Coordinates of C-alpha atoms and ligand atoms in Angstrom, one line a residue:
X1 CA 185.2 107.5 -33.4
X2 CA 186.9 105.3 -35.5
X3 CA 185.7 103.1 -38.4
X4 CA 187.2 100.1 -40.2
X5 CA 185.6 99.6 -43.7
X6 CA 186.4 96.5 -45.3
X7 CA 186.4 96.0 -48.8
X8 CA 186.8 92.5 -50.6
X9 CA 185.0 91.5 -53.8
X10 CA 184.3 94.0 -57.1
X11 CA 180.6 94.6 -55.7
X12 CA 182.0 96.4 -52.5
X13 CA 183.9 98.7 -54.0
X14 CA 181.3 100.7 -55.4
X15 CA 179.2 100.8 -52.3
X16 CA 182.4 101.8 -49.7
X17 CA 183.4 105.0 -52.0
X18 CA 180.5 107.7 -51.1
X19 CA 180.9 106.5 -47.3
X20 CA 184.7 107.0 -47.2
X21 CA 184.2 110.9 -49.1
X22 CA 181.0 111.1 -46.3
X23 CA 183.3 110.1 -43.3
X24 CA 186.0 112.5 -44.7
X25 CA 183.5 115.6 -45.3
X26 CA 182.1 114.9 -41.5
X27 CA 185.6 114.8 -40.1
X28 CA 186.6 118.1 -42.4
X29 CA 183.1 120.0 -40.3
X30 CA 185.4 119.1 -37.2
X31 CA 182.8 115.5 -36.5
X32 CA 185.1 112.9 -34.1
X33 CA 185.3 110.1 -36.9
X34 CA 187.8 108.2 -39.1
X35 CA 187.8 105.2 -41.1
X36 CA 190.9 102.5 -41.4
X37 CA 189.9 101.0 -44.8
X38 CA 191.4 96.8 -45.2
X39 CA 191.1 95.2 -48.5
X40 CA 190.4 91.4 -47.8
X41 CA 192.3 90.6 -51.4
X42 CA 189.1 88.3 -52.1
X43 CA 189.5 89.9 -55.3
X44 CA 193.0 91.1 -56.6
X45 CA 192.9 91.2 -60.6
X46 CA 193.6 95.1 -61.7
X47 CA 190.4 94.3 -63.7
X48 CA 188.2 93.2 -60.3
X49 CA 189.4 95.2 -57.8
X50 CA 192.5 98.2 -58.6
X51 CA 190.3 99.5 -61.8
X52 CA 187.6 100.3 -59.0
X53 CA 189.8 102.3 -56.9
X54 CA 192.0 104.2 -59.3
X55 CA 188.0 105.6 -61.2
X56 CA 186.4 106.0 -58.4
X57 CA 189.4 107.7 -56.0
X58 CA 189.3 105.1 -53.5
X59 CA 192.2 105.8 -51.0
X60 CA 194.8 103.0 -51.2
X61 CA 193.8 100.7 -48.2
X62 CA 195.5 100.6 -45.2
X63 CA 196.4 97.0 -45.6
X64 CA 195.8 94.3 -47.6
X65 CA 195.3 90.8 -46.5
X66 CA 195.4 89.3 -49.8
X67 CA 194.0 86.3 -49.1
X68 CA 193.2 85.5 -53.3
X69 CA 190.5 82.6 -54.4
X70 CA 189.9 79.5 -52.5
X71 CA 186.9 77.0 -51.9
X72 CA 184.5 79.1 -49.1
X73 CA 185.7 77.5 -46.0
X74 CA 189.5 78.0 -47.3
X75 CA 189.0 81.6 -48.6
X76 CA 186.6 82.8 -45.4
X77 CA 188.9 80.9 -43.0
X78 CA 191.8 82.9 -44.6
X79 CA 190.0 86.3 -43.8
X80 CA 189.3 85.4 -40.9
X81 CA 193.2 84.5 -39.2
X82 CA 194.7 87.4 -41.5
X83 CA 191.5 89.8 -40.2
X84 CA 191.7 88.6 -36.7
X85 CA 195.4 89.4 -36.7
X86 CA 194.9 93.3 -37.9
X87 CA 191.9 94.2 -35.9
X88 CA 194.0 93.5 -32.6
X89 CA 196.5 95.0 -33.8
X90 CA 194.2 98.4 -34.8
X91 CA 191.3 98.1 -32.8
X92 CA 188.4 100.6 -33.5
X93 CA 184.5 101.3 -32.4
X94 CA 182.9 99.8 -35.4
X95 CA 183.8 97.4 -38.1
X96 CA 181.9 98.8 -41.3
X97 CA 180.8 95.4 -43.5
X98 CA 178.8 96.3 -47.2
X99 CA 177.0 93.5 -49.1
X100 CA 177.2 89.7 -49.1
X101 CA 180.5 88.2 -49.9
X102 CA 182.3 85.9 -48.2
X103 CA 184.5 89.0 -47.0
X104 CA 181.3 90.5 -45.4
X105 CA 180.9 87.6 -42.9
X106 CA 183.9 86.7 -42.4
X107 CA 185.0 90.4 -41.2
X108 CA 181.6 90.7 -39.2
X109 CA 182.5 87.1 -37.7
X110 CA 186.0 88.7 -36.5
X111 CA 184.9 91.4 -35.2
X112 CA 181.6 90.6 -33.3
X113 CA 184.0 88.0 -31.7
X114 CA 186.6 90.3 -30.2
X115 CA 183.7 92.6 -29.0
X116 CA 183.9 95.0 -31.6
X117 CA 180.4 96.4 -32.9
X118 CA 179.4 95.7 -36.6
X119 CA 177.6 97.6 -39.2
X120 CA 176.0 96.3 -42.1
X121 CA 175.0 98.1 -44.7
X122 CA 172.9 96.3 -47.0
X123 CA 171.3 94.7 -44.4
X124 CA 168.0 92.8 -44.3
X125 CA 167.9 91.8 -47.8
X126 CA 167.1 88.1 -48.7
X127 CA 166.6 85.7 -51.5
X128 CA 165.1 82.9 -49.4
X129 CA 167.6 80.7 -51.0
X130 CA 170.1 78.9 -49.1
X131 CA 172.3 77.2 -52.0
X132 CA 173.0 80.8 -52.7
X133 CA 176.1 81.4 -50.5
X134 CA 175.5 85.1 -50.5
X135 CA 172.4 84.4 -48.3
X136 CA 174.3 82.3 -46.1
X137 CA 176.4 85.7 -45.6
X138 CA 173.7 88.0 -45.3
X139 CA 172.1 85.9 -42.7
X140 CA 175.1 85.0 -40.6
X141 CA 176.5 88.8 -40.9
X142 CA 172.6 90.2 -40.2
X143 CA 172.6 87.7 -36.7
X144 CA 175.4 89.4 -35.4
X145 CA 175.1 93.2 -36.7
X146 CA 174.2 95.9 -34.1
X147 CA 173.6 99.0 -36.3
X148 CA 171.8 97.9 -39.6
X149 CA 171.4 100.2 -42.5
X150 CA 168.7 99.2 -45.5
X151 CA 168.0 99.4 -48.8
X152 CA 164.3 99.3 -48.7
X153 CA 161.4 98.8 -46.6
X154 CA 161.1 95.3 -47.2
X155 CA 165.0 94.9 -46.0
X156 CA 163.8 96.0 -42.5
X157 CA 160.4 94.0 -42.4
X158 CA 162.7 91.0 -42.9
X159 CA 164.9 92.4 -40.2
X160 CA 162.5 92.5 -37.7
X161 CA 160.9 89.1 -38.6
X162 CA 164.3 87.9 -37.6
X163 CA 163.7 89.8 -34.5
X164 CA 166.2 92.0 -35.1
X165 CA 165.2 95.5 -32.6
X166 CA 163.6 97.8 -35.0
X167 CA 165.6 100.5 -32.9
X168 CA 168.6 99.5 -34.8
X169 CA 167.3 99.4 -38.4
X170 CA 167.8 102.8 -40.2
X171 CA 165.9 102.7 -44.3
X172 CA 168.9 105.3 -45.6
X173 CA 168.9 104.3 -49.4
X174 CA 171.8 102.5 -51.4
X175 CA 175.4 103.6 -51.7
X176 CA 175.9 101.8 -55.0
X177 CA 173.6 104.4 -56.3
X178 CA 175.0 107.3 -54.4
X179 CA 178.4 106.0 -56.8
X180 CA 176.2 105.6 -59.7
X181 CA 174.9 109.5 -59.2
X182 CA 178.1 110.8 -58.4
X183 CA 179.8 109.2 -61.5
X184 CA 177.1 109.7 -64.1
X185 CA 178.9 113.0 -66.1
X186 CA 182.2 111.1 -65.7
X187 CA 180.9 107.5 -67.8
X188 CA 183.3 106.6 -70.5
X189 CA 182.7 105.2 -73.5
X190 CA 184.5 102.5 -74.1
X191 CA 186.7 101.4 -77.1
X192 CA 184.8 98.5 -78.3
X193 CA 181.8 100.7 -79.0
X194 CA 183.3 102.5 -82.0
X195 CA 185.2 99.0 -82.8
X196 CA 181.7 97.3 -83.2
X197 CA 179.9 100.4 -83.8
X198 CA 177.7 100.1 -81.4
X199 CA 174.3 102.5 -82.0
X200 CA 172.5 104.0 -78.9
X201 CA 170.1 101.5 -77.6
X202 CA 170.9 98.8 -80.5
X203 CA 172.4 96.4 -78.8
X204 CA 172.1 94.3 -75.3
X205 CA 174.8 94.0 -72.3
X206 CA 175.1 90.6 -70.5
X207 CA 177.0 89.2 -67.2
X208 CA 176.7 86.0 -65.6
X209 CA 179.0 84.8 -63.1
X210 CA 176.4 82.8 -60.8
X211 CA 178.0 79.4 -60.5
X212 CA 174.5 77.8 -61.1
X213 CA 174.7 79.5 -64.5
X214 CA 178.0 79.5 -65.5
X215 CA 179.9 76.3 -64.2
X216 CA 178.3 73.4 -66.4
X217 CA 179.6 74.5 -70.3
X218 CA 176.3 72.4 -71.8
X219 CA 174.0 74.4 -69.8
X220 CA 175.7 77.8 -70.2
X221 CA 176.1 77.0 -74.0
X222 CA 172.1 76.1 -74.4
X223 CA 171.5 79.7 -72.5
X224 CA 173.5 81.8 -74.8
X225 CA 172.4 79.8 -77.9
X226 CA 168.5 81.0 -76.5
X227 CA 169.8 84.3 -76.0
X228 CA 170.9 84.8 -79.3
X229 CA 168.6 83.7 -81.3
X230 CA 166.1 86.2 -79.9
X231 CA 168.6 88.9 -79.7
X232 CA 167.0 90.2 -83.3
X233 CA 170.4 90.4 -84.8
X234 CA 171.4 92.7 -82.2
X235 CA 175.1 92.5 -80.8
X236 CA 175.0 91.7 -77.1
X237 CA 178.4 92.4 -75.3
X238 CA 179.5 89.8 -72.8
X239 CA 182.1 91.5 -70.5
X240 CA 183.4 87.6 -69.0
X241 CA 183.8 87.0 -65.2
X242 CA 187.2 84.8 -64.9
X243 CA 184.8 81.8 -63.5
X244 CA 182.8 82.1 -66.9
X245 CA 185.6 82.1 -69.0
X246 CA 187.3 79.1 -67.3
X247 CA 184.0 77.7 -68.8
X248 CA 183.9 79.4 -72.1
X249 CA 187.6 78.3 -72.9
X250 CA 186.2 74.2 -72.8
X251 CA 183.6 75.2 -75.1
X252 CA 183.2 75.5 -78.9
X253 CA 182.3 78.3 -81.4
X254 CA 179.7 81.2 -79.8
X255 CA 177.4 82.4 -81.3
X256 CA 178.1 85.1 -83.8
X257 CA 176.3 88.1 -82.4
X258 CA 177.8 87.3 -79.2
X259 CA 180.9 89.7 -78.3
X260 CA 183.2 88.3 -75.6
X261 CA 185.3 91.0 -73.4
X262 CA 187.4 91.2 -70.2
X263 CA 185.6 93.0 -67.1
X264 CA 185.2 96.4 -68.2
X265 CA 185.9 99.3 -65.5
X266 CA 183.2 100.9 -64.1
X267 CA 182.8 104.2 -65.9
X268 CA 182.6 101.8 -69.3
X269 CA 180.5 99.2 -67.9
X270 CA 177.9 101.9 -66.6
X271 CA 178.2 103.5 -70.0
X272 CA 177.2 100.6 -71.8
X273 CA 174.7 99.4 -69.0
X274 CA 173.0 103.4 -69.9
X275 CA 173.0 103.4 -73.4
X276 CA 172.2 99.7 -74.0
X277 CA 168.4 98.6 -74.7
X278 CA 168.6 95.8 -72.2
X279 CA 170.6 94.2 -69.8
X280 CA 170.7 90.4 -69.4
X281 CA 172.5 89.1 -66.2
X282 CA 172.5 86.7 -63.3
X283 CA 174.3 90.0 -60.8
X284 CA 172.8 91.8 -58.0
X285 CA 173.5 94.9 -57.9
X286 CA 173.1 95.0 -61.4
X287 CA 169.4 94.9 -61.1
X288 CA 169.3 97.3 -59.0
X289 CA 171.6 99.8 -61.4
X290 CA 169.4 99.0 -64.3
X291 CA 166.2 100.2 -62.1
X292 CA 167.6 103.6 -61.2
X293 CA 168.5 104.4 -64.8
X294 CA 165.1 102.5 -66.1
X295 CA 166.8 100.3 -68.5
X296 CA 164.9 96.7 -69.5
X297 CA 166.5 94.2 -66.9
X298 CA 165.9 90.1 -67.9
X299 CA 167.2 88.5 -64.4
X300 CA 168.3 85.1 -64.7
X301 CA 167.7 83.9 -61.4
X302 CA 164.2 82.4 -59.7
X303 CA 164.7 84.3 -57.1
X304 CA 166.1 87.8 -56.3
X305 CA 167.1 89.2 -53.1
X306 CA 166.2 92.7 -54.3
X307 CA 162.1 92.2 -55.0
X308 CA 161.5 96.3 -55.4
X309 CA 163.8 95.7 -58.7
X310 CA 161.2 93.6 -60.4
X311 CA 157.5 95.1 -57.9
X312 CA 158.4 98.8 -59.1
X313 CA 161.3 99.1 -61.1
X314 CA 162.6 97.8 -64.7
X315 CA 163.6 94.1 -63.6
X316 CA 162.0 90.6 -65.0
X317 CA 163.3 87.6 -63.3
X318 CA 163.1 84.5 -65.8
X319 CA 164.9 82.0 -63.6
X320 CA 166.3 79.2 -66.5
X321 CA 162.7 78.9 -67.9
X322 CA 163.1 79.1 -71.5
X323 CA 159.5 79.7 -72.0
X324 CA 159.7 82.9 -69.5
X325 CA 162.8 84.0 -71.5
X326 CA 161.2 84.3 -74.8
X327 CA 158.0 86.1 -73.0
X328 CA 160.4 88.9 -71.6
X329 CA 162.6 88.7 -75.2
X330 CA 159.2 89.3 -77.1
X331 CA 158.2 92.3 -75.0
X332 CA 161.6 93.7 -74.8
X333 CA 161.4 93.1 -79.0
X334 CA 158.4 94.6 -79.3
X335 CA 159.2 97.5 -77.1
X336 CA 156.4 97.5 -74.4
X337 CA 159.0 96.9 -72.0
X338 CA 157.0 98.9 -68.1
X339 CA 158.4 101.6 -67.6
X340 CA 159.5 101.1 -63.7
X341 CA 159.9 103.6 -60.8
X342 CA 162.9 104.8 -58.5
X343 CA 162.8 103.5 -55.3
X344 CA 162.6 105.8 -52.1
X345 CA 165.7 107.2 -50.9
X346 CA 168.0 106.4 -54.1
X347 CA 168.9 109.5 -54.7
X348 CA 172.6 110.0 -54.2
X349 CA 172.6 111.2 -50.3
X350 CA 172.7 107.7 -48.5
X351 CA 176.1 107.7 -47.4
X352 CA 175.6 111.1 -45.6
X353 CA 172.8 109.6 -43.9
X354 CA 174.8 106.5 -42.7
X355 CA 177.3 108.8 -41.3
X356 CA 174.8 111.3 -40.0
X357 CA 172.7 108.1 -38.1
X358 CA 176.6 106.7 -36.9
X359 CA 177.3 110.2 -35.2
X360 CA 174.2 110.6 -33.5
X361 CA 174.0 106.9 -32.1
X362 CA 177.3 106.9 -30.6
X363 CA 176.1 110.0 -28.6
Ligands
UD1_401 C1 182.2 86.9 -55.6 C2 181.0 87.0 -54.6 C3 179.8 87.3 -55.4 C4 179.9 88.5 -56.3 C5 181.1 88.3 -57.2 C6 181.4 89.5 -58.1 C7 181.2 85.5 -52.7 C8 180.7 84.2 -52.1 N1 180.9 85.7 -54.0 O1 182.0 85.8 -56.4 O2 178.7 87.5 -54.5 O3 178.7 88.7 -57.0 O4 182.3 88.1 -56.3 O5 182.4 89.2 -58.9 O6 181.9 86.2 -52.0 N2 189.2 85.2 -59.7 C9 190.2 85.8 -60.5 N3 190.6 87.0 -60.1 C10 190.2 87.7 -59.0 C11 189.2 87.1 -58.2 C12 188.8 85.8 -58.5 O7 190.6 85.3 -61.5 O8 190.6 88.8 -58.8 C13 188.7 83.9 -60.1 C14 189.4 82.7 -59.3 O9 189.5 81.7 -60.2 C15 188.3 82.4 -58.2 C16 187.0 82.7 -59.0 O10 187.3 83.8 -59.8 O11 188.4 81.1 -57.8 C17 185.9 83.1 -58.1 O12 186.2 84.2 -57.2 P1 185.5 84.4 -55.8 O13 186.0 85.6 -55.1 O14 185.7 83.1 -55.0 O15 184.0 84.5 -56.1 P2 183.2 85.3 -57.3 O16 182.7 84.2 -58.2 O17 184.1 86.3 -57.9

């Protein structure tokens, strides 16, 4: 049987690693699968995409389409005619999609369309929030997947209200944590935390990237202005998307205790995220990272399409409120942050069970 994985975006990367080294160990036990993996190129800097693959021994794709930035229709258009193009040319049972980016739909577009089955994993998640383009993705993909693999229950209640056949929805877990698992005695810690001399739990780690945060200066500088101030003196380290930093170069002076970096590779970032008192950020997966390893998470969205994060595990969503902002900053301050749980099936043996469920329904 064979498999092509695509991979776009920094946020796939993570999640396709555990099911490549799961396809491989299958095929070693004499199993009838192989994977083809294509790179989209939505994502091409060392620092978003080759940092990923060189830490966590991705193979070198196949191919890469490098289709690079564009507005959505110009960039998922792109995927599309270059996609379209290689899948004829190396046709395969399945077309393996991970996430929500614009190189998940676009793939599962292509292939659905040349009669080519799709899996999803990450399926079933949703935000309810349709100026998010990421739910655009997941829906779109989701309407045309035929094996769906989840993240939680809720995932595959919002499947089946969608009236997707529950036949076809499998709750295996979540493959960035598999790679979080795998990875946690190889975390590296990075230079700046002897440069700022960073203390265990003394300081916080923010992201934002979310165009709805990032893309008006104004409004980005009011948020980091608020963040600061309650931030006790504490340095918070800002590893900068390239979208926020087109905005942070029109802007003026940051505030002091701010600390501005390039994206950080993954064995840093996760050592930071582990040994940081909390993490401020507008990211999915992130939340969902932060939960495993029970670290404070202050989620500046309204809405999140990961709901276990914040029902049982360490996640606060404050939306833009400032007034919801300083409730989470005084009980993060005052250290009575809850405590959170791990949800079921995170535990580092999803990707076998993706594999495992591929094998036995192609039977
Ligand atoms: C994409 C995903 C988002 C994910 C994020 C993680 C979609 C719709 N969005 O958003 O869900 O959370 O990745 O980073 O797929 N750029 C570079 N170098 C690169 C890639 C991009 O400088 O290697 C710059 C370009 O100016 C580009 C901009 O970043 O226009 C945005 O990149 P794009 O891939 O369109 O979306 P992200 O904001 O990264």
């Amino acid at each position: 049987m064979k498999i092509t994985i695509i991979a776009g975006a920094r946020p796939n990367f993570m999640k396709i690693a555990p099911i490549i080294s799961a396809i491989k160990m299958s095929a070693d036990k004499g199993n009838n699968i192989s994977y083809r993996l294509v790179h989209t190129g939505q994502h091409y800097d060392q620092k978003l995409s080759g940092s990923f693959f060189d830490e966590l021994n991705i193979p070198k794709p196949d191919v890469n389409l490098e289709v690079g930035s564009g507005s959505h229709a110009q960039q998922t258009a792109q995927i599309m005619i270059e996609f379209e193009k290689d899948l004829m040319e190396n046709p395969c049972d399945y077309v393996l999609v991970v996430g929500d980016v614009n190189s998940t739909m676009a793939c599962a577009i292509v292939a659905k369309k040349l009669h080519t089955k799709v899996i999803h994993v990450e399926a079933g998640l949703r935000s309810f929030d349709l100026t998010m383009p990421e739910e655009i993705n997941r829906m779109v993909t989701d309407a045309i997947t035929d094996l769906f693999f989840t993240t939680s229950k809720g995932a595959g209640i919002n499947l089946e209200k969608a009236g997707i056949n529950p036949d076809c929805i499998f709750h295996v877990g979540n493959t960035m944590i598999d790679t979080l698992i795998n990875n946690l005695d190889r975390l590296r810690k990075p230079a700046i935390n002897s440069q700022y001399s960073l203390d265990q739990e003394e300081y916080w780690i923010m992201t934002l990237h979310r165009p709805s945060n990032v893309d008006e200066a104004q409004k980005l500088l009011e948020l980091l202005n608020l963040i600061s101030k309650n931030a006790n003196d504490k340095p918070i380290i800002f590893p900068v998307h390239p979208r926020t930093a087109n905005t942070l170069n029109s802007m003026g002076v940051l505030p002091d205790n701010i600390i501005i970096t390039d994206p950080m590779p993954y064995l840093e970032f996760m050592y930071l995220v582990n040994s940081s008192a909390a993490v401020i950020t507008d990211s999915g997966g992130i939340q969902e990272e932060t939960t495993f390893l029970k670290i404070p998470c202050i989620t500046l969205r309204e809405n999140t399409e990961r709901p276990e994060t914040v029902e049982i595990g360490s996640n606060v969503l404050c939306g833009f409120d400032p007034e919801l902002m300083k409730k989470a900053f005084e009980q993060l301050n005052s250290g009575n942050w809850k405590s959170g749980t791990v949800p079921d099936l995170w535990d580092g043996k999803t990707a076998e069970r993706i594999v495992e469920v591929i094998l036995d329904y192609s039977d």
